[in-house]
Coordinates of C-alpha atoms and ligand atoms in Angstrom, one line a residue:
X1 CA -19.3 14.4 -47.7
X2 CA -19.5 14.9 -44.0
X3 CA -16.7 16.8 -42.3
X4 CA -14.2 14.6 -40.4
X5 CA -15.1 14.8 -36.8
X6 CA -12.5 16.0 -34.4
X7 CA -11.8 13.3 -31.9
X8 CA -11.4 14.7 -28.4
X9 CA -9.0 12.6 -26.4
X10 CA -10.2 12.3 -22.9
X11 CA -7.5 12.5 -20.2
X12 CA -6.6 9.1 -18.6
X13 CA -8.3 8.6 -15.3
X14 CA -5.9 7.6 -12.6
X15 CA -6.8 6.4 -9.2
X16 CA -3.8 6.8 -7.0
X17 CA -4.0 4.8 -3.7
X18 CA -1.7 5.3 -0.7
X19 CA -1.8 4.8 3.0
X20 CA -0.3 8.3 3.8
X21 CA 0.1 11.7 2.0
X22 CA 1.8 14.8 3.2
X23 CA 0.5 17.2 4.6
X24 CA -2.5 15.2 5.7
X25 CA -0.6 12.4 7.3
X26 CA 3.0 11.4 7.0
X27 CA 5.5 9.0 8.5
X28 CA 8.2 9.0 5.8
X29 CA 9.0 9.4 2.2
X30 CA 5.9 7.6 0.9
X31 CA 3.9 10.5 2.3
X32 CA 6.0 13.0 0.3
X33 CA 5.6 11.0 -2.9
X34 CA 1.9 10.5 -2.5
X35 CA 1.6 14.3 -2.3
X36 CA 3.9 15.3 -5.1
X37 CA 3.4 12.6 -7.7
X38 CA -0.4 12.9 -8.0
X39 CA 0.0 16.6 -8.3
X40 CA 2.7 16.2 -11.0
X41 CA 0.4 13.7 -12.8
X42 CA -2.4 16.3 -12.8
X43 CA 0.1 18.8 -14.2
X44 CA 0.8 16.5 -17.2
X45 CA -2.9 16.5 -17.9
X46 CA -4.2 13.3 -16.2
X47 CA -7.6 13.2 -14.4
X48 CA -6.4 12.0 -11.0
X49 CA -8.1 11.0 -7.7
X50 CA -6.0 10.4 -4.6
X51 CA -7.6 7.8 -2.3
X52 CA -6.6 7.5 1.3
X53 CA -8.0 5.8 4.4
X54 CA -10.2 8.3 6.4
X55 CA -7.9 8.4 9.4
X56 CA -9.0 10.9 12.1
X57 CA -6.1 13.3 11.3
X58 CA -7.0 13.3 7.7
X59 CA -10.7 14.0 8.4
X60 CA -9.6 16.9 10.6
X61 CA -7.6 18.5 7.8
X62 CA -9.7 18.0 4.7
X63 CA -12.3 20.6 3.7
X64 CA -15.7 20.6 2.0
X65 CA -16.3 16.9 2.9
X66 CA -19.3 15.3 1.2
X67 CA -20.5 11.7 1.1
X68 CA -20.2 10.1 -2.3
X69 CA -21.9 6.9 -1.2
X70 CA -21.5 3.5 0.3
X71 CA -19.7 0.4 -1.1
X72 CA -20.6 -3.0 0.4
X73 CA -17.5 -5.1 1.1
X74 CA -19.3 -8.3 2.2
X75 CA -19.9 -9.8 5.6
X76 CA -22.2 -6.8 6.3
X77 CA -19.4 -4.3 6.1
X78 CA -19.8 -1.0 4.2
X79 CA -17.2 1.5 3.3
X80 CA -18.5 5.1 3.3
X81 CA -16.8 7.0 0.6
X82 CA -16.1 10.7 1.2
X83 CA -14.8 13.4 -1.1
X84 CA -12.9 16.3 0.2
X85 CA -10.4 19.0 -0.8
X86 CA -7.1 20.4 0.5
X87 CA -5.1 23.3 -0.7
X88 CA -2.0 21.1 -1.2
X89 CA -3.7 19.0 -3.7
X90 CA -4.9 19.8 -7.2
X91 CA -7.5 17.0 -7.3
X92 CA -10.4 15.8 -5.2
X93 CA -9.4 13.5 -2.4
X94 CA -11.4 10.3 -1.8
X95 CA -11.5 8.9 1.6
X96 CA -12.4 5.3 2.6
X97 CA -14.3 5.7 5.8
X98 CA -14.7 2.6 7.9
X99 CA -14.9 4.1 11.4
X100 CA -13.8 1.1 13.5
X101 CA -10.7 0.6 11.3
X102 CA -9.5 4.1 10.7
X103 CA -11.1 6.7 13.0
X104 CA -8.4 6.6 15.7
X105 CA -5.7 9.0 16.8
X106 CA -2.0 8.9 16.0
X107 CA 0.3 6.9 13.6
X108 CA -1.4 5.2 10.7
X109 CA 0.3 1.9 11.2
X110 CA 1.2 1.7 14.9
X111 CA -0.5 2.2 18.3
X112 CA 0.9 4.3 21.1
X113 CA 3.0 1.4 22.3
X114 CA 5.0 1.4 19.1
X115 CA 3.6 -1.9 17.9
X116 CA 1.7 -2.4 14.7
X117 CA -2.1 -2.0 15.1
X118 CA -3.2 -5.6 15.6
X119 CA -6.0 -5.2 13.0
X120 CA -3.7 -3.9 10.3
X121 CA -4.5 -7.0 8.1
X122 CA -8.2 -6.1 8.2
X123 CA -7.6 -2.3 7.9
X124 CA -5.5 -2.5 4.7
X125 CA -7.3 -5.5 3.1
X126 CA -10.6 -3.6 3.4
X127 CA -9.0 -0.3 2.2
X128 CA -7.6 -2.1 -0.8
X129 CA -10.9 -3.8 -1.6
X130 CA -12.7 -0.4 -1.5
X131 CA -10.1 1.1 -3.8
X132 CA -10.6 -1.7 -6.4
X133 CA -14.4 -1.2 -6.2
X134 CA -14.0 2.5 -6.5
X135 CA -11.9 2.1 -9.6
X136 CA -14.6 -0.1 -11.1
X137 CA -17.1 2.8 -10.4
X138 CA -19.2 0.6 -8.0
X139 CA -20.4 4.0 -6.6
X140 CA -22.0 4.8 -10.0
X141 CA -20.5 8.2 -9.9
X142 CA -19.6 8.1 -13.6
X143 CA -15.8 7.9 -12.9
X144 CA -14.2 4.7 -13.9
X145 CA -10.4 4.4 -13.6
X146 CA -8.3 3.6 -16.6
X147 CA -5.3 3.1 -14.4
X148 CA -4.9 2.3 -10.7
X149 CA -1.6 3.1 -9.1
X150 CA -1.0 1.3 -5.8
X151 CA 1.9 1.9 -3.4
X152 CA 3.6 -0.5 -0.9
X153 CA 2.1 -3.4 1.0
X154 CA -0.8 -1.4 2.4
X155 CA -2.3 -1.3 -1.1
X156 CA -0.6 -4.5 -2.3
X157 CA -4.0 -6.3 -2.4
X158 CA -5.5 -3.6 -4.7
X159 CA -4.3 -5.5 -7.9
X160 CA -5.5 -8.8 -6.3
X161 CA -9.0 -7.3 -5.7
X162 CA -9.0 -5.8 -9.2
X163 CA -8.3 -9.3 -10.5
X164 CA -11.6 -10.3 -9.1
X165 CA -13.5 -7.7 -11.1
X166 CA -14.9 -8.3 -14.6
X167 CA -12.9 -5.7 -16.6
X168 CA -9.9 -4.6 -14.5
X169 CA -8.2 -1.4 -15.3
X170 CA -4.4 -1.4 -15.6
X171 CA -2.6 -1.5 -12.4
X172 CA 0.8 -0.2 -11.5
X173 CA 2.3 -1.3 -8.2
X174 CA 5.2 0.7 -6.7
X175 CA 7.5 -0.7 -4.1
X176 CA 8.8 2.0 -1.8
X177 CA 10.3 -0.4 0.7
X178 CA 10.4 -4.2 0.2
X179 CA 11.3 -4.8 3.8
X180 CA 7.8 -4.1 5.0
X181 CA 5.4 -6.6 3.4
X182 CA 2.4 -6.8 5.7
X183 CA 2.2 -10.6 6.0
X184 CA -0.7 -12.2 8.0
X185 CA -1.5 -15.8 8.8
X186 CA -4.0 -18.3 7.4
X187 CA -6.5 -18.0 10.3
X188 CA -6.8 -14.2 9.5
X189 CA -7.1 -15.0 5.8
X190 CA -9.9 -17.4 6.5
X191 CA -11.7 -15.1 9.0
X192 CA -11.8 -12.4 6.4
X193 CA -13.3 -14.8 3.7
X194 CA -10.8 -13.7 1.1
X195 CA -10.8 -15.3 -2.4
X196 CA -9.3 -18.8 -1.9
X197 CA -7.4 -18.5 -5.2
X198 CA -5.1 -16.0 -3.5
X199 CA -3.8 -18.7 -1.2
X200 CA -1.5 -20.3 -3.8
X201 CA 2.2 -20.3 -4.6
X202 CA 1.3 -18.6 -7.8
X203 CA -0.9 -16.1 -5.9
X204 CA -0.2 -14.2 -2.7
X205 CA 0.7 -17.1 -0.4
X206 CA 4.3 -16.6 0.9
X207 CA 6.0 -19.2 3.2
X208 CA 2.7 -20.1 4.9
X209 CA 1.4 -16.6 5.2
X210 CA -0.5 -14.2 3.0
X211 CA 1.7 -11.4 1.7
X212 CA 0.1 -8.2 0.4
X213 CA 3.5 -7.3 -1.0
X214 CA 3.6 -10.5 -3.1
X215 CA 0.0 -9.9 -4.2
X216 CA 1.2 -6.5 -5.5
X217 CA 4.0 -8.1 -7.4
X218 CA 2.0 -10.9 -8.9
X219 CA -1.3 -9.3 -9.8
X220 CA -0.2 -5.9 -11.1
X221 CA 0.5 -5.2 -14.8
X222 CA 3.6 -3.2 -14.0
X223 CA 5.9 -3.1 -10.9
X224 CA 7.9 0.0 -10.4
X225 CA 10.3 0.9 -7.7
X226 CA 11.7 4.2 -6.8
X227 CA 15.2 4.1 -8.3
X228 CA 17.0 2.1 -11.0
X229 CA 19.7 0.8 -8.7
X230 CA 17.1 -0.4 -6.1
X231 CA 15.3 -2.2 -9.0
X232 CA 18.4 -4.1 -9.7
X233 CA 19.3 -4.7 -6.0
X234 CA 16.0 -6.2 -5.0
X235 CA 16.6 -9.0 -7.5
X236 CA 19.5 -10.2 -5.3
X237 CA 19.2 -12.2 -2.1
X238 CA 20.9 -9.5 -0.1
X239 CA 18.3 -6.8 -0.8
X240 CA 15.4 -9.0 -1.9
X241 CA 13.9 -9.8 1.5
X242 CA 12.8 -13.2 0.2
X243 CA 11.3 -11.8 -2.9
X244 CA 14.4 -11.8 -5.2
X245 CA 13.4 -14.9 -7.1
X246 CA 9.8 -13.6 -7.7
X247 CA 11.2 -10.3 -8.8
X248 CA 13.6 -11.9 -11.2
X249 CA 10.7 -13.9 -12.6
X250 CA 8.7 -10.7 -13.0
X251 CA 11.7 -8.7 -14.4
X252 CA 9.8 -8.1 -17.7
X253 CA 7.4 -5.8 -15.9
X254 CA 9.7 -4.2 -13.4
X255 CA 11.0 -0.7 -13.8
X256 CA 13.0 1.7 -11.7
X257 CA 11.8 5.3 -11.8
X258 CA 13.6 7.8 -9.6
X259 CA 11.5 9.9 -7.2
X260 CA 11.6 13.6 -7.5
X261 CA 11.1 16.2 -4.7
X262 CA 8.6 18.9 -4.2
X263 CA 10.8 21.8 -5.3
X264 CA 8.2 24.4 -4.0
X265 CA 8.1 23.0 -0.4
X266 CA 11.9 22.5 -0.5
X267 CA 13.4 25.7 -1.8
X268 CA 16.1 27.6 0.1
X269 CA 15.1 30.8 -1.7
X270 CA 11.6 30.8 -0.2
X271 CA 11.4 28.3 2.6
X272 CA 9.2 29.7 5.4
X273 CA 10.9 27.6 8.1
X274 CA 14.4 28.9 7.7
X275 CA 16.3 31.9 9.1
X276 CA 17.9 33.2 5.9
X277 CA 17.1 32.6 2.3
X278 CA 20.0 31.9 0.0
X279 CA 20.9 30.7 -3.5
X280 CA 24.1 29.7 -5.3
X281 CA 25.9 33.0 -5.5
X282 CA 28.7 34.8 -3.7
X283 CA 26.4 35.1 -0.6
X284 CA 26.0 31.3 -0.3
X285 CA 28.5 30.9 2.6
X286 CA 26.8 33.8 4.6
X287 CA 23.4 32.4 4.0
X288 CA 24.4 29.0 5.3
X289 CA 26.2 30.5 8.3
X290 CA 23.1 32.3 9.4
X291 CA 21.1 29.1 9.1
X292 CA 23.8 27.2 11.0
X293 CA 23.5 29.6 13.9
X294 CA 19.7 29.4 13.9
X295 CA 19.8 25.6 13.7
X296 CA 22.2 25.2 16.7
X297 CA 20.1 27.7 18.7
X298 CA 16.9 25.8 17.8
X299 CA 18.5 22.6 19.1
X300 CA 19.5 24.3 22.3
X301 CA 23.2 24.6 21.8
X302 CA 25.1 26.8 24.2
X303 CA 26.5 30.0 22.7
X304 CA 30.1 28.7 23.2
X305 CA 29.2 25.8 20.9
X306 CA 28.8 28.3 18.0
X307 CA 32.0 28.6 16.1
X308 CA 32.0 30.0 12.6
X309 CA 34.8 27.6 11.7
X310 CA 33.2 24.4 13.1
X311 CA 31.2 22.6 10.4
X312 CA 27.9 20.9 11.3
X313 CA 27.2 17.3 10.2
X314 CA 23.4 16.7 10.1
X315 CA 21.1 13.8 10.0
X316 CA 17.3 13.6 9.7
X317 CA 15.4 10.4 9.5
X318 CA 13.8 7.4 11.1
X319 CA 16.1 6.0 13.7
X320 CA 16.1 2.4 12.4
X321 CA 18.5 -0.2 11.2
X322 CA 17.8 0.6 7.5
X323 CA 19.2 4.2 7.9
X324 CA 22.6 3.0 9.4
X325 CA 22.2 5.4 12.2
X326 CA 24.3 3.1 14.4
X327 CA 27.2 3.6 11.9
X328 CA 27.0 7.3 12.5
X329 CA 26.8 6.9 16.3
X330 CA 29.9 4.7 16.2
X331 CA 31.8 7.2 14.1
X332 CA 31.0 10.3 16.2
X333 CA 33.6 9.8 19.1
X334 CA 36.5 9.4 16.8
X335 CA 35.5 12.4 14.6
X336 CA 35.0 14.6 17.7
X337 CA 38.6 13.8 18.9
X338 CA 40.5 15.5 16.1
X339 CA 38.1 17.8 14.2
X340 CA 36.0 20.8 15.2
X341 CA 32.9 19.3 13.9
X342 CA 29.4 19.4 15.5
X343 CA 26.6 17.0 15.0
X344 CA 22.9 17.8 14.6
X345 CA 20.6 14.8 14.6
X346 CA 16.8 14.8 14.3
X347 CA 14.8 11.6 14.3
X348 CA 12.6 9.2 16.2
X349 CA 12.3 5.4 16.0
X350 CA 13.7 2.4 17.8
X351 CA 14.2 2.8 21.5
X352 CA 17.8 1.5 21.4
X353 CA 18.8 4.3 19.0
X354 CA 16.9 7.0 20.8
X355 CA 18.7 6.0 24.0
X356 CA 22.0 6.0 22.2
X357 CA 21.4 9.5 20.9
X358 CA 20.5 10.8 24.3
X359 CA 23.7 9.3 25.7
X360 CA 25.8 11.0 23.1
X361 CA 24.1 14.3 23.7
X362 CA 24.8 13.9 27.5
X363 CA 28.4 12.9 26.9
X364 CA 29.2 15.8 24.4
X365 CA 26.8 18.6 25.5
X366 CA 28.8 21.2 23.4
X367 CA 29.2 19.1 20.3
X368 CA 26.3 16.7 19.7
X369 CA 22.8 18.2 19.5
X370 CA 19.6 16.4 18.7
X371 CA 15.8 16.4 18.7
X372 CA 14.0 13.2 19.4
X373 CA 10.7 13.4 17.6
X374 CA 9.1 14.5 14.4
X375 CA 9.4 18.1 13.3
X376 CA 8.8 19.3 9.8
X377 CA 10.2 22.8 10.7
X378 CA 13.4 21.4 12.2
X379 CA 13.9 19.1 9.2
X380 CA 13.9 22.2 7.0
X381 CA 16.2 24.1 9.4
X382 CA 18.6 21.2 9.4
X383 CA 18.8 21.0 5.7
X384 CA 19.6 24.7 5.5
X385 CA 21.9 24.9 8.6
X386 CA 24.0 21.8 8.3
X387 CA 27.2 21.9 6.2
X388 CA 27.3 18.2 5.4
X389 CA 24.4 15.7 5.5
X390 CA 25.1 12.1 6.6
X391 CA 23.0 9.3 5.1
X392 CA 24.7 6.0 5.8
X393 CA 21.7 3.8 4.9
X394 CA 22.2 0.1 4.7
X395 CA 19.6 0.1 1.9
X396 CA 17.7 3.0 0.5
X397 CA 15.0 2.5 -2.2
X398 CA 15.3 6.1 -3.2
X399 CA 15.7 8.5 -0.2
X400 CA 14.5 12.0 -0.3
X401 CA 16.7 13.7 2.3
X402 CA 19.8 13.5 0.2
X403 CA 17.9 15.3 -2.6
X404 CA 16.7 18.0 -0.1
X405 CA 20.4 18.3 1.0
X406 CA 21.6 18.7 -2.6
X407 CA 19.0 21.4 -3.2
X408 CA 20.0 23.2 0.1
X409 CA 23.7 23.3 -0.7
X410 CA 24.5 20.7 2.0
X411 CA 26.5 18.0 0.2
X412 CA 25.5 14.5 1.3
X413 CA 27.8 11.8 2.5
X414 CA 25.9 8.6 1.6
X415 CA 26.3 4.9 1.1
X416 CA 26.5 3.8 -2.5
X417 CA 23.1 2.0 -2.6
X418 CA 19.7 2.4 -4.2
X419 CA 18.6 5.9 -4.9
X420 CA 21.6 7.3 -3.1
X421 CA 23.9 5.9 -5.7
X422 CA 21.6 7.3 -8.4
X423 CA 21.4 10.9 -7.1
X424 CA 24.8 11.7 -5.6
X425 CA 28.0 12.1 -7.6
X426 CA 31.0 11.1 -5.5
X427 CA 33.8 13.7 -5.4
X428 CA 36.8 12.3 -7.1
X429 CA 39.7 14.0 -8.9
X430 CA 37.8 13.4 -12.2
X431 CA 34.3 14.6 -11.0
X432 CA 35.9 17.6 -9.2
X433 CA 37.7 18.5 -12.4
X434 CA 34.6 18.2 -14.7
X435 CA 32.4 19.9 -12.1
X436 CA 29.9 17.0 -11.7
X437 CA 30.8 16.2 -8.1
X438 CA 27.8 16.8 -5.7
X439 CA 28.7 14.8 -2.6
X440 CA 30.6 11.8 -1.2
X441 CA 29.8 8.0 -1.5
X442 CA 31.2 5.0 0.4
X443 CA 30.6 1.3 0.0
X444 CA 31.0 -0.9 3.1
X445 CA 28.1 -0.6 5.6
X446 CA 30.7 0.0 8.3
X447 CA 31.3 3.0 10.5
X448 CA 35.0 3.1 9.4
X449 CA 33.9 3.6 5.8
X450 CA 31.5 6.3 6.8
X451 CA 34.1 8.0 9.0
X452 CA 36.6 8.0 6.1
X453 CA 34.0 9.5 3.7
X454 CA 33.1 12.2 6.3
X455 CA 36.8 13.0 6.7
X456 CA 37.1 13.4 2.9
X457 CA 34.2 15.8 3.0
X458 CA 35.7 17.7 5.9
X459 CA 39.0 18.1 4.0
X460 CA 37.2 19.5 1.0
X461 CA 35.1 21.8 3.2
X462 CA 38.3 23.6 4.0
X463 CA 38.7 24.6 0.4
X464 CA 36.1 27.3 -0.1
X465 CA 36.3 27.3 -3.9
X466 CA 35.9 23.6 -4.4
X467 CA 33.3 23.4 -1.7
X468 CA 31.2 26.1 -3.4
X469 CA 31.5 24.2 -6.7
X470 CA 30.2 21.0 -5.1
X471 CA 27.4 22.8 -3.4
X472 CA 26.3 24.6 -6.5
X473 CA 26.5 21.5 -8.7
X474 CA 24.0 19.9 -6.3
X475 CA 21.8 23.0 -6.1
X476 CA 21.6 23.1 -9.9
X477 CA 20.5 19.4 -10.2
X478 CA 17.1 18.9 -11.8
X479 CA 15.2 17.1 -9.0
X480 CA 11.7 18.1 -10.0
X481 CA 8.9 15.6 -10.5
X482 CA 7.8 16.7 -14.0
X483 CA 10.1 14.5 -16.0
X484 CA 9.5 11.6 -13.7
X485 CA 5.8 12.0 -13.9
X486 CA 6.2 11.6 -17.7
X487 CA 7.9 8.2 -17.1
X488 CA 4.8 7.1 -15.2
X489 CA 2.6 8.4 -17.9
X490 CA 4.4 6.4 -20.5
X491 CA 3.9 3.3 -18.3
X492 CA 0.2 4.1 -17.8
X493 CA -0.2 4.4 -21.6
X494 CA 1.9 1.5 -22.5
X495 CA 1.1 -1.0 -19.8
X496 CA -0.7 -4.1 -21.1
X497 CA -4.4 -4.0 -20.5
X498 CA -6.3 -7.0 -19.0
X499 CA -6.4 -8.5 -22.6
X500 CA -2.7 -8.1 -22.8
X501 CA -2.5 -5.7 -25.7
X502 CA 0.1 -3.0 -25.9
X503 CA -1.1 0.5 -26.6
Ligands
ADP601 P1 12.0 7.0 4.5 O1 10.8 7.1 3.7 O2 12.7 5.7 4.4 O3 11.8 7.4 5.9 P2 13.0 9.2 2.9 O4 14.3 9.9 2.8 O5 12.4 8.8 1.6 O6 13.1 8.0 3.9 O7 11.9 10.2 3.5 C1 11.9 10.6 4.8 C2 11.0 11.8 4.9 O8 10.5 11.9 6.2 C3 11.7 13.1 4.6 O9 10.7 14.0 4.1 C4 12.2 13.5 5.9 O10 12.5 14.9 6.1 C5 11.1 13.1 6.8 N1 11.5 12.8 8.2 C6 11.9 11.6 8.7 N2 12.1 11.7 10.0 C7 11.8 13.0 10.4 C8 11.7 13.7 11.6 N3 12.1 13.2 12.8 N4 11.3 15.0 11.6 C9 10.9 15.5 10.4 N5 10.9 14.9 9.2 C10 11.3 13.7 9.2
GLC602 C1 10.5 4.5 1.4 C2 12.0 4.3 1.2 C3 12.7 5.6 0.8 C4 11.9 6.3 -0.3 C5 10.5 6.5 0.1 C6 9.6 7.1 -1.0 O1 10.1 4.9 2.6 O2 12.6 3.8 2.4 O3 14.0 5.3 0.3 O4 12.5 7.5 -0.7 O5 9.9 5.3 0.4 O6 9.6 6.4 -2.2

């Protein structure tokens, strides 16, 4: 009798597609996730490739570039596929190089005028097509994906393109923000000679346009979004941006998996950007105080603005309607009238909000400090130096900053929505007593509700024992990606294949 052969289980091959990834190129939380999640997936033993458009900034930062080959996309267009490496990633990076679409300076989605690049439909349709063909090993490189993981509208057409291939791998589509869906019109659809079947109510047609977001929802095997609460919210008209009915219809394949954070990049005991390292011990208050002084100095605050007994309320984020920044601006004058509080605000975005921030800084030069722009270092310094973090988002699929705040002992004051509701435990008599309180939540998307929650936080801030307890409960929270990566793994393994069987 022959010996039974050991079966060697090959790791699943996952092609992870995104339109940005920190530290190569980042505009928001998607960039953070597209860095940490592929790394976490590699840690749990998967064979991962991260594929990105070959933007100029990415080409500058990636090392050991080599050409893997060319993939024809039709109409005489070829995508050159590059492979490169970067110290922040544990896997090879694949870049889709179509020079006239991606080799340009600046923001991946918008031109210098702040408007979307007019050729975004072509850019991300072709990127998605190349991703699907890479997954099918059209390069003949001997690497065929078992699973493709696409993220947000920029890669929404990946599952649609996979649908056009003979034996499509499983496809997971993650919604990071339903409000941005990348629609384009029929003339553009026709000019690109896209598969006519997509233009259907059961396909990717959406109110007379083509919606890459809808394509992601319809053609994927699983839809995930970045928190359980947001997964429920987007099935309602209020948060569904026109997609609530479709999502309710696709409910059987919709899951909410909470994001994690990169606990190595965001660690107050080692962070290279901050003035003093600290942990949850009896030196916590001193550590925070040193960082508060450094933050105010970095933001140009006059020395007289520095008062040890004046707490700092911080904000970092895109200055857009979603983030409820106007609610914070509205609450500032009243809070300044009868508290000692200072505000530190870092962000960039819509002009109206940038103007408003400048006006507040001019009106209260010793109380409101800000930085208009994008600064990784300042974002870290703010998490460490602020006492309270304000996140009054109107909606928040997950949100990363409240998790950074928890880890940095900076209790968040947040609206009870999406991932904020799933990661922050409101301070109530019960949660303070059982030690689970980590921050403050409010419901109405109104400045009065935010102001009341900030006042609740300021009152508790005066009680060093309770405040220390709230800070440490947040700092001890498990925010790592490891467990969450396992949830994705379960989905990769259990997602129905093209034939519909369950594994
Ligand atoms: P969103 O993706 O909706 O913008 P998240 O909270 O998920 O919100 O992630 C935002 C990310 O972008 C965080 O890493 C945050 O620190 C960063 N960020 C946003 N604005 C700025 C800024 N002006 N400077 C530095 N980092 C910023
Ligand atoms: C989006 C969402 C944000 C989320 C991020 C990463 O940008 O607005 O809430 O944290 O994606 O998933």
